[in-house]
Short mmCIF file of C-alpha atoms and ligand atoms in Angstrom, two decimals:
data_model
loop_
_atom_site.label_atom_id
_atom_site.label_comp_id
_atom_site.label_asym_id
_atom_site.label_seq_id
_atom_site.Cartn_x
_atom_site.Cartn_y
_atom_site.Cartn_z
CA MET A 1472 75.31 -20.93 28.58
CA LYS A 1473 73.09 -21.73 25.61
CA LEU A 1474 72.50 -25.20 26.89
CA LEU A 1475 71.49 -23.87 30.29
CA SER A 1476 68.90 -21.49 28.86
CA PHE A 1477 67.60 -24.35 26.73
CA PHE A 1478 66.96 -26.34 29.91
CA VAL A 1479 65.31 -23.41 31.64
CA VAL A 1480 62.94 -22.99 28.71
CA LEU A 1481 62.28 -26.72 28.62
CA MET A 1482 61.48 -26.78 32.32
CA PHE A 1483 59.13 -23.86 31.90
CA PHE A 1484 57.19 -25.65 29.21
CA THR A 1485 56.97 -28.90 31.09
CA THR A 1486 55.61 -27.13 34.16
CA ALA A 1487 53.18 -25.10 32.06
CA ALA A 1488 51.97 -28.23 30.31
CA ARG A 1489 51.41 -29.98 33.62
CA PHE A 1490 49.57 -26.97 34.96
CA CYS A 1491 47.30 -26.79 31.92
CA HIS A 1492 46.63 -30.48 32.16
CA ALA A 1493 45.53 -30.16 35.77
CA THR A 1494 43.20 -27.23 35.14
CA ARG A 1495 41.59 -28.64 32.03
CA SER A 1496 41.00 -31.89 33.90
CA ARG A 1497 38.69 -34.55 32.57
CA PHE A 1498 37.65 -32.84 29.34
CA SER A 1499 41.14 -32.22 27.97
CA GLY A 1500 41.44 -35.30 25.80
CA SER A 1501 40.38 -35.10 22.16
CA ARG A 1502 38.01 -38.04 22.65
CA GLU A 1503 36.25 -36.08 25.40
CA LYS A 1504 36.11 -32.99 23.20
CA VAL A 1505 34.42 -34.99 20.46
CA GLU A 1506 31.97 -36.34 23.07
CA VAL A 1507 31.11 -32.82 24.22
CA MET A 1508 30.52 -31.64 20.63
CA LYS A 1509 28.40 -34.71 19.87
CA HIS A 1510 26.30 -34.13 22.96
CA LEU A 1511 25.81 -30.47 22.05
CA ASN A 1512 24.64 -31.51 18.60
CA ARG A 1513 22.21 -34.00 20.10
CA LEU A 1514 20.75 -31.43 22.49
CA ASN A 1515 20.70 -28.29 20.38
CA LYS A 1516 18.29 -28.83 17.54
CA PRO A 1517 18.51 -26.57 14.48
CA PRO A 1518 16.52 -23.44 15.38
CA VAL A 1519 14.02 -21.63 13.21
CA GLN A 1520 15.05 -18.46 15.04
CA SER A 1521 17.27 -17.58 18.02
CA ILE A 1522 16.72 -14.95 20.70
CA LYS A 1523 19.46 -13.50 22.89
CA SER A 1524 18.29 -13.00 26.45
CA PRO A 1525 19.61 -10.16 28.65
CA ASP A 1526 20.88 -12.79 31.14
CA GLY A 1527 23.23 -14.27 28.55
CA ASP A 1528 21.03 -17.22 27.57
CA ILE A 1529 20.33 -18.00 23.95
CA ILE A 1530 16.80 -19.21 23.37
CA ASP A 1531 16.38 -21.31 20.24
CA CYS A 1532 12.91 -21.53 18.71
CA VAL A 1533 12.86 -25.12 17.50
CA HIS A 1534 10.14 -26.71 15.43
CA ILE A 1535 7.88 -28.61 17.82
CA SER A 1536 8.36 -31.95 16.06
CA ASN A 1537 12.13 -31.51 16.13
CA GLN A 1538 12.49 -31.29 19.94
CA PRO A 1539 14.84 -33.58 21.93
CA ALA A 1540 11.95 -35.72 23.24
CA PHE A 1541 11.65 -37.52 19.93
CA ASP A 1542 15.15 -38.94 20.20
CA HIS A 1543 13.80 -41.22 22.94
CA PRO A 1544 13.50 -44.82 21.70
CA PHE A 1545 10.00 -45.09 23.20
CA LEU A 1546 8.85 -41.93 21.44
CA LYS A 1547 10.08 -42.49 17.91
CA ASN A 1548 6.57 -42.85 16.49
CA HIS A 1549 4.85 -40.72 19.09
CA THR A 1550 2.06 -38.46 17.87
CA ILE A 1551 2.26 -35.12 19.67
CA GLN A 1552 -0.75 -34.28 21.77
CA THR A 1553 -1.21 -30.55 21.33
CA ARG A 1554 -3.55 -30.41 24.32
CA PRO A 1555 -4.75 -32.82 26.98
CA ASN A 1556 -7.66 -34.96 25.78
CA TYR A 1557 -9.53 -34.37 28.96
CA ARG A 1558 -9.54 -31.02 30.71
CA PRO A 1559 -11.38 -31.06 34.00
CA ASN A 1560 -13.18 -27.79 34.70
CA TRP A 1561 -10.77 -26.94 37.53
CA ILE A 1562 -7.88 -26.50 35.13
CA ASN A 1563 -8.45 -22.87 34.32
CA ASP A 1564 -9.87 -21.73 37.58
CA ASP A 1565 -7.18 -19.29 38.59
CA ASN A 1566 -6.48 -15.98 36.99
CA ILE A 1567 -3.29 -15.11 38.77
CA LYS A 1568 -0.06 -15.43 36.88
CA VAL A 1569 2.50 -13.78 39.02
CA SER A 1570 0.69 -11.77 41.56
CA SER A 1571 1.99 -8.96 43.60
CA ILE A 1572 0.15 -9.80 46.72
CA LYS A 1573 -0.66 -8.28 50.03
CA ASP A 1574 -0.55 -9.68 53.52
CA PRO A 1575 -3.11 -12.50 53.75
CA SER A 1576 -3.50 -11.98 57.46
CA LYS A 1577 -4.97 -8.53 56.77
CA HIS A 1578 -7.61 -10.06 54.48
CA GLU A 1579 -6.63 -7.94 51.54
CA SER A 1580 -7.23 -9.05 48.01
CA LEU A 1581 -4.84 -11.69 46.82
CA SER A 1582 -4.12 -10.16 43.47
CA GLU A 1583 -4.34 -6.46 44.02
CA LYS A 1584 -1.86 -5.67 41.30
CA GLN A 1585 -1.57 -8.37 38.70
CA GLU A 1586 1.54 -8.71 36.67
CA THR A 1587 2.29 -11.12 33.92
CA ILE A 1588 5.09 -13.55 34.47
CA THR A 1589 8.08 -12.58 32.45
CA GLN A 1590 11.04 -14.61 31.59
CA LEU A 1591 13.95 -12.35 30.86
CA TRP A 1592 14.38 -13.62 27.28
CA GLN A 1593 10.81 -12.57 26.45
CA LEU A 1594 12.01 -8.96 26.52
CA ASN A 1595 13.88 -9.63 23.27
CA GLY A 1596 11.47 -11.68 21.18
CA LYS A 1597 8.91 -14.45 20.78
CA CYS A 1598 8.89 -17.92 19.32
CA SER A 1599 6.32 -18.30 16.54
CA LYS A 1600 3.48 -20.84 16.70
CA GLY A 1601 4.63 -24.34 15.84
CA THR A 1602 7.99 -23.79 17.51
CA ILE A 1603 9.05 -24.11 21.16
CA PRO A 1604 11.65 -22.03 23.05
CA ILE A 1605 14.62 -24.09 24.24
CA ARG A 1606 17.50 -22.71 26.31
CA ARG A 1607 20.58 -23.50 24.24
CA THR A 1608 23.18 -25.67 25.96
CA LYS A 1609 26.64 -24.13 25.70
CA LYS A 1610 29.93 -25.94 25.76
CA GLU A 1611 30.69 -24.39 29.18
CA ASP A 1612 27.44 -25.83 30.57
CA ILE A 1613 28.60 -29.34 29.80
CA LEU A 1614 32.16 -28.66 30.97
CA ARG A 1615 30.83 -27.77 34.42
CA ALA A 1616 29.22 -31.22 34.76
CA SER A 1617 31.17 -34.12 36.26
CA SER A 1618 30.88 -35.93 32.92
CA VAL A 1619 29.05 -35.60 29.62
CA LYS A 1620 26.73 -38.38 30.75
CA ARG A 1621 25.80 -36.62 33.99
CA TYR A 1622 25.07 -33.25 32.37
CA GLY A 1623 21.52 -32.16 33.18
CA LYS A 1624 21.01 -34.98 35.67
CA LYS A 1625 20.77 -34.82 39.40
CA SER A 1626 23.70 -36.38 41.19
CA SER A 1627 23.22 -40.12 41.42
CA PHE A 1628 23.48 -39.63 45.19
CA SER A 1629 20.30 -37.56 45.10
CA THR A 1630 17.50 -38.57 47.36
CA VAL A 1631 13.96 -37.45 47.68
CA ALA A 1632 12.94 -36.54 51.21
CA GLN A 1633 11.89 -39.79 52.82
CA PRO A 1634 9.45 -38.65 55.46
CA SER A 1635 8.54 -42.14 56.59
CA SER A 1636 12.16 -43.09 57.16
CA ILE A 1637 13.16 -42.56 60.76
CA ASP A 1638 16.91 -42.59 60.36
CA PRO A 1639 17.98 -39.00 59.68
CA ASP A 1640 21.64 -40.07 59.43
CA ILE A 1641 20.94 -42.02 56.29
CA ILE A 1642 19.08 -39.13 54.74
CA ASN A 1643 21.75 -36.64 55.63
CA GLN A 1644 24.72 -38.47 54.17
CA ASN A 1645 24.86 -36.71 50.86
CA GLY A 1646 24.10 -33.22 52.12
CA HIS A 1647 20.61 -32.95 50.66
CA GLN A 1648 18.30 -31.16 53.07
CA HIS A 1649 14.58 -30.62 52.79
CA ALA A 1650 11.80 -28.67 54.45
CA ILE A 1651 8.57 -30.02 53.00
CA ALA A 1652 4.91 -30.78 53.42
CA TYR A 1653 3.72 -34.15 52.12
CA THR A 1654 0.71 -36.40 51.74
CA GLU A 1655 0.43 -40.13 51.01
CA GLY A 1656 -2.33 -41.92 49.09
CA GLN A 1657 -3.32 -42.45 45.48
CA PHE A 1658 -3.00 -39.31 43.37
CA TYR A 1659 -3.41 -38.14 39.80
CA GLY A 1660 -2.00 -34.67 40.16
CA ALA A 1661 -0.97 -31.82 42.44
CA LYS A 1662 -1.08 -28.06 42.46
CA ALA A 1663 0.42 -25.20 44.44
CA THR A 1664 1.25 -21.53 44.24
CA MET A 1665 4.80 -20.91 45.31
CA ASN A 1666 6.53 -17.72 46.38
CA VAL A 1667 9.57 -16.93 44.19
CA TRP A 1668 12.87 -15.75 45.71
CA ASN A 1669 16.56 -15.63 44.91
CA PRO A 1670 18.24 -17.58 47.71
CA LYS A 1671 21.99 -17.31 48.08
CA VAL A 1672 23.91 -20.45 47.10
CA GLU A 1673 27.38 -20.49 48.67
CA GLN A 1674 29.18 -23.14 46.63
CA SER A 1675 28.76 -23.61 42.89
CA ASN A 1676 28.10 -27.34 43.31
CA GLU A 1677 25.24 -26.70 45.72
CA PHE A 1678 21.71 -25.67 44.79
CA SER A 1679 18.56 -24.29 46.35
CA LEU A 1680 15.16 -25.12 44.96
CA SER A 1681 11.45 -24.99 45.71
CA GLN A 1682 9.18 -27.43 43.96
CA ILE A 1683 6.41 -30.01 43.78
CA TRP A 1684 7.36 -33.71 43.74
CA ILE A 1685 5.00 -36.30 42.26
CA LEU A 1686 6.35 -39.68 43.36
CA GLY A 1687 5.62 -43.32 42.69
CA GLY A 1688 7.28 -46.56 43.71
CA SER A 1689 9.44 -47.39 46.64
CA PHE A 1690 12.49 -45.42 47.61
CA ALA A 1691 14.66 -48.09 46.07
CA SER A 1692 16.20 -48.00 42.61
CA ASP A 1693 12.83 -47.87 40.87
CA LEU A 1694 11.59 -44.53 42.23
CA ASN A 1695 9.53 -42.61 39.68
CA SER A 1696 9.51 -38.85 40.05
CA ILE A 1697 8.09 -35.81 38.26
CA GLU A 1698 9.26 -32.48 39.64
CA ALA A 1699 8.71 -28.81 38.83
CA GLY A 1700 9.40 -25.48 40.46
CA TRP A 1701 12.14 -22.86 40.63
CA GLN A 1702 15.83 -23.29 41.38
CA VAL A 1703 19.17 -21.54 41.77
CA SER A 1704 21.89 -23.90 40.54
CA PRO A 1705 25.24 -22.34 39.59
CA ASP A 1706 26.77 -25.52 38.18
CA LEU A 1707 23.76 -26.30 36.02
CA TYR A 1708 23.30 -22.80 34.53
CA GLY A 1709 26.54 -20.92 35.18
CA ASP A 1710 24.84 -18.17 37.20
CA ASN A 1711 22.81 -17.51 40.34
CA ASN A 1712 19.51 -16.67 38.63
CA THR A 1713 16.19 -18.06 39.79
CA ARG A 1714 14.97 -20.32 37.00
CA LEU A 1715 11.86 -22.32 36.17
CA PHE A 1716 12.70 -26.01 36.01
CA THR A 1717 11.27 -29.49 35.55
CA TYR A 1718 12.79 -32.88 36.29
CA TRP A 1719 11.84 -36.50 35.83
CA THR A 1720 13.35 -39.90 36.53
CA SER A 1721 12.04 -43.45 36.42
CA ASP A 1722 14.99 -45.07 38.20
CA ALA A 1723 15.80 -42.96 41.26
CA TYR A 1724 18.14 -40.54 39.40
CA GLU A 1725 20.39 -43.25 37.96
CA ALA A 1726 20.21 -43.64 34.18
CA THR A 1727 16.92 -42.04 33.19
CA GLY A 1728 15.64 -38.51 33.31
CA CYS A 1729 17.03 -35.02 33.51
CA TYR A 1730 16.27 -31.37 34.10
CA ASN A 1731 14.20 -29.43 31.59
CA LEU A 1732 14.80 -30.55 28.01
CA MET A 1733 18.38 -31.66 28.72
CA CYS A 1734 17.52 -35.20 27.61
CA SER A 1735 14.67 -36.74 25.67
CA GLY A 1736 11.46 -37.33 27.58
CA PHE A 1737 9.34 -34.25 28.32
CA ILE A 1738 7.36 -33.06 25.31
CA GLN A 1739 6.87 -29.31 25.22
CA THR A 1740 3.86 -27.86 23.43
CA ASN A 1741 4.02 -24.22 24.59
CA ASN A 1742 5.71 -21.50 22.52
CA GLU A 1743 5.94 -18.83 25.25
CA ILE A 1744 7.78 -20.35 28.21
CA ALA A 1745 11.36 -21.59 28.15
CA ILE A 1746 11.88 -24.30 30.76
CA GLY A 1747 15.17 -23.40 32.43
CA GLY A 1748 14.64 -19.70 31.67
CA SER A 1749 15.12 -17.03 34.38
CA ILE A 1750 12.02 -15.85 36.21
CA SER A 1751 11.30 -12.19 36.85
CA PRO A 1752 10.26 -10.32 38.97
CA LEU A 1753 11.37 -11.87 42.28
CA SER A 1754 10.09 -11.27 45.80
CA GLN A 1755 11.87 -8.75 47.98
CA PHE A 1756 12.39 -9.01 51.74
CA HIS A 1757 9.62 -6.94 53.35
CA GLY A 1758 8.67 -5.79 49.83
CA SER A 1759 6.58 -6.94 46.85
CA GLN A 1760 5.81 -10.65 46.81
CA TYR A 1761 5.56 -12.73 43.64
CA ASP A 1762 4.41 -16.28 43.16
CA ILE A 1763 3.89 -18.84 40.42
CA THR A 1764 1.23 -21.51 40.15
CA ILE A 1765 2.12 -24.97 38.97
CA LEU A 1766 -0.38 -27.72 38.27
CA ILE A 1767 0.63 -31.21 37.19
CA TRP A 1768 -2.10 -33.72 36.40
CA LYS A 1769 -2.60 -37.01 34.63
CA ASP A 1770 -4.81 -37.14 31.57
CA PRO A 1771 -7.15 -40.04 32.42
CA GLU A 1772 -7.50 -40.99 28.74
CA GLU A 1773 -3.93 -40.99 27.42
CA GLY A 1774 -2.26 -41.40 30.81
CA ASN A 1775 0.25 -38.62 30.14
CA TRP A 1776 1.26 -36.23 32.94
CA TRP A 1777 0.62 -32.60 31.89
CA MET A 1778 2.05 -29.45 33.38
CA GLN A 1779 0.42 -26.06 33.51
CA PHE A 1780 2.21 -22.89 34.54
CA GLY A 1781 0.28 -19.80 35.65
CA ASN A 1782 -3.01 -19.09 33.98
CA GLY A 1783 -3.86 -21.75 31.45
CA LYS A 1784 -0.37 -21.95 30.02
CA VAL A 1785 -0.04 -25.66 29.35
CA LEU A 1786 3.68 -26.29 28.95
CA GLY A 1787 3.61 -29.88 27.75
CA TYR A 1788 3.65 -33.39 29.13
CA TRP A 1789 5.62 -36.41 30.29
CA PRO A 1790 4.39 -39.40 28.26
CA ALA A 1791 3.09 -42.24 30.45
CA LYS A 1792 5.50 -44.54 28.61
CA LEU A 1793 8.49 -43.00 30.42
CA PHE A 1794 7.35 -44.44 33.74
CA SER A 1795 6.51 -47.63 35.55
CA TYR A 1796 4.64 -46.67 38.75
CA LEU A 1797 3.62 -43.25 37.48
CA ALA A 1798 2.14 -44.88 34.39
CA ASP A 1799 -0.63 -45.70 36.86
CA SER A 1800 -0.73 -43.17 39.71
CA ALA A 1801 1.38 -41.35 42.30
CA SER A 1802 1.62 -42.55 45.89
CA LEU A 1803 3.31 -39.55 47.51
CA ILE A 1804 3.17 -35.81 46.85
CA GLU A 1805 5.69 -33.41 48.37
CA TRP A 1806 5.89 -29.62 48.29
CA GLY A 1807 8.71 -27.48 49.60
CA GLY A 1808 12.39 -26.72 49.50
CA GLU A 1809 15.60 -28.67 49.00
CA VAL A 1810 19.22 -27.56 49.22
CA VAL A 1811 22.57 -29.25 48.99
CA ASN A 1812 24.96 -28.51 51.83
CA THR A 1813 28.50 -29.56 50.92
CA ALA A 1814 29.78 -28.58 54.38
CA SER A 1815 32.79 -27.40 52.43
CA ASN A 1816 34.74 -25.93 55.36
CA GLY A 1817 33.64 -28.53 57.85
CA GLN A 1818 30.69 -26.30 58.68
CA HIS A 1819 27.18 -26.04 57.35
CA THR A 1820 27.29 -23.69 54.35
CA THR A 1821 25.33 -20.43 54.24
CA THR A 1822 23.21 -21.64 51.34
CA GLN A 1823 19.70 -20.36 51.87
CA MET A 1824 16.38 -22.12 51.33
CA GLY A 1825 13.30 -20.13 50.27
CA SER A 1826 13.95 -16.51 51.23
CA GLY A 1827 16.71 -17.47 53.66
CA GLN A 1828 14.38 -16.72 56.59
CA PHE A 1829 12.79 -19.16 59.01
CA PRO A 1830 9.03 -19.82 58.67
CA ASP A 1831 8.07 -17.95 61.85
CA GLU A 1832 9.07 -14.69 60.15
CA GLY A 1833 5.82 -14.96 58.16
CA PHE A 1834 4.55 -13.09 55.13
CA SER A 1835 6.90 -10.98 52.99
CA LYS A 1836 9.90 -12.31 54.93
CA ALA A 1837 9.65 -16.10 54.83
CA SER A 1838 8.85 -17.99 51.62
CA TYR A 1839 5.53 -19.81 51.27
CA PHE A 1840 3.54 -22.39 49.32
CA ARG A 1841 -0.19 -21.64 49.29
CA ASN A 1842 -3.35 -23.38 48.11
CA ILE A 1843 -1.68 -26.76 47.96
CA GLN A 1844 -4.03 -29.32 46.46
CA VAL A 1845 -4.09 -32.83 45.01
CA VAL A 1846 -6.04 -34.57 42.26
CA ASP A 1847 -7.75 -37.64 43.75
CA GLU A 1848 -9.14 -40.93 42.32
CA SER A 1849 -12.37 -39.22 41.22
CA ASN A 1850 -10.25 -36.75 39.22
CA SER A 1851 -11.20 -33.82 41.44
CA LEU A 1852 -8.90 -31.16 42.75
CA LYS A 1853 -9.09 -31.34 46.55
CA ASN A 1854 -7.38 -30.18 49.68
CA PRO A 1855 -5.16 -33.03 50.89
CA LYS A 1856 -6.76 -34.98 53.73
CA ASP A 1857 -3.67 -35.75 55.75
CA ILE A 1858 -0.78 -33.43 55.41
CA ASN A 1859 2.44 -33.70 57.36
CA THR A 1860 5.71 -31.83 57.44
CA PHE A 1861 9.27 -33.07 57.38
CA THR A 1862 12.71 -31.54 57.78
CA GLU A 1863 16.03 -33.16 58.61
CA GLN A 1864 17.50 -30.31 60.67
CA PRO A 1865 14.91 -27.73 61.75
CA ASN A 1866 17.69 -25.52 63.11
CA CYS A 1867 19.01 -25.09 59.55
CA TYR A 1868 15.76 -25.09 57.53
CA ASP A 1869 12.25 -25.43 58.91
CA VAL A 1870 8.63 -25.69 57.78
CA GLN A 1871 5.35 -24.57 59.39
CA MET A 1872 1.94 -25.65 58.17
CA ALA A 1873 -1.20 -23.50 58.43
CA SER A 1874 -4.64 -23.16 56.89
CA ASN A 1875 -7.09 -20.31 56.26
CA SER A 1876 -9.85 -19.44 53.81
CA ASN A 1877 -7.75 -17.38 51.34
CA TRP A 1878 -4.70 -19.56 51.20
CA GLY A 1879 -6.23 -22.97 51.94
CA SER A 1880 -3.57 -25.41 53.07
CA HIS A 1881 -0.32 -23.48 53.06
CA PHE A 1882 3.05 -23.34 54.74
CA TYR A 1883 6.07 -21.18 55.29
CA TYR A 1884 9.44 -22.87 54.93
CA GLY A 1885 13.15 -22.21 54.57
CA GLY A 1886 16.07 -20.86 56.52
CA PRO A 1887 19.57 -19.44 56.35
CA GLY A 1888 21.62 -22.62 56.58
CA GLN A 1889 24.59 -21.91 58.82
CA ASN A 1890 23.71 -20.02 62.01
CA PRO A 1891 24.60 -20.45 65.71
CA ASN A 1892 22.12 -23.32 66.03
CA CYS A 1893 23.21 -24.92 62.76
CA PRO A 1894 26.99 -24.88 62.93
C1 LIG B 1052 7.95 -47.04 14.57
O1 LIG B 1052 7.39 -47.28 13.30
C2 LIG B 1052 8.19 -48.09 12.48
C3 LIG B 1052 7.56 -48.13 11.09
O2 LIG B 1052 6.18 -48.34 11.18
C4 LIG B 1052 8.36 -49.47 13.10
O3 LIG B 1052 9.17 -50.28 12.31
C5 LIG B 1052 8.98 -49.32 14.48
O4 LIG B 1052 9.04 -50.55 15.15
C6 LIG B 1052 8.19 -48.33 15.33
N1 LIG B 1052 8.92 -48.07 16.57
C7 LIG B 1052 8.36 -48.05 17.78
C8 LIG B 1052 9.28 -47.76 18.93
O5 LIG B 1052 7.19 -48.26 17.96
C1 LIG B 1053 26.96 -16.80 42.84
O1 LIG B 1053 26.91 -16.48 44.22
C2 LIG B 1053 28.07 -16.86 44.95
C3 LIG B 1053 27.79 -16.66 46.43
O2 LIG B 1053 27.17 -15.43 46.69
C4 LIG B 1053 29.25 -16.04 44.43
O3 LIG B 1053 30.43 -16.39 45.13
C5 LIG B 1053 29.43 -16.35 42.94
O4 LIG B 1053 30.45 -15.55 42.40
C6 LIG B 1053 28.14 -16.12 42.17
N1 LIG B 1053 28.30 -16.67 40.84
C7 LIG B 1053 28.00 -16.01 39.72
C8 LIG B 1053 28.26 -16.72 38.43
O5 LIG B 1053 27.53 -14.87 39.73
#
């Protein structure tokens, strides 16, 4: 009798152990645990002060010279530029941060009721001058990644929309879908004002984003890319919030680059905006519309790529040294949306792009990019000469270009994903 119960207990423990092993998966070993802790220590620099955001984030105010960028071997002796050496006069020409705007087709004022962009964490504090706000990486954030090494990086299967490629099957392989406008040439910057929404993302390993791409090189393994915009990415952040993000890579998403400050590279100079922080308020269907303006341009003296968010808020820069092609200039600019469709149940997922509505729905229903512009060889901000659109499956997500005096070159884009025409 005793022996029997001993065996029952033993069996219970063996099964439990196996079960635990399966659920804890790849991070269960003690070597992996040490790796995770080491990575956390590398990423999370000792803060001067920490602020708890209502969305659960912790924002660390880290001394500017202590930020992750300076771990980069190329940047060991780098002297921080606190501002671009050369500021063309078009840099501060817009006074709209997040605007609550009216229907452009009715010729009403663009910024009837101006509101300042808030990031949720700003409700609970400020980082003092000389420090920068960094979203703290938690252990869970890393555990959601496929490996410690891949944390904060796009999947190595990522592709940028390749408008000049004519084989949609190749583009579609990995489930990345785009609805974009693009222009080819020689560029030193790009700008746009983008509508901000909270698209639904069905699976946690999918995402939905809207952004500017500044690209250089071929679409082979040497692609250089600088990216910025807003995204919903459950695996990256552990929630479905709409967040401000940046990305860079100098080798087509393989070994270099990452989102936000999740690796060394981008140098932040601004003490008000946390890259990766949640954006608020968001646009409502048939309700108030909000948008953010992003400008990325190359300082002709130092060669660094700077980013400005909203009205004169210079966030920081990507040092020219990080790049090969972009150390010189960009050859392709793209604006628009990207989602991942995992087709998890053998069907297109219901992950939305933009507002989740097709472009022909128009203002306050479909999402838009307005006043899209490029910086040309003469260092002027101009409307792009030739602008084209591209989407892999217009029945899932589409894009529609237009132009008028208020909004310059603009487009509506997005869609619902799965629907009767996108099974
Ligand atoms: C940084 O400076 C040190 C001391 O001057 C020098 O030995 C080192 O090679 C420099 N590193 C880089 C990457 O320039
Ligand atoms: C995010 O949204 C998906 C789909 O609507 C939902 O299933 C999931 O629970 C949400 N995740 C979080 C962390 O709120």
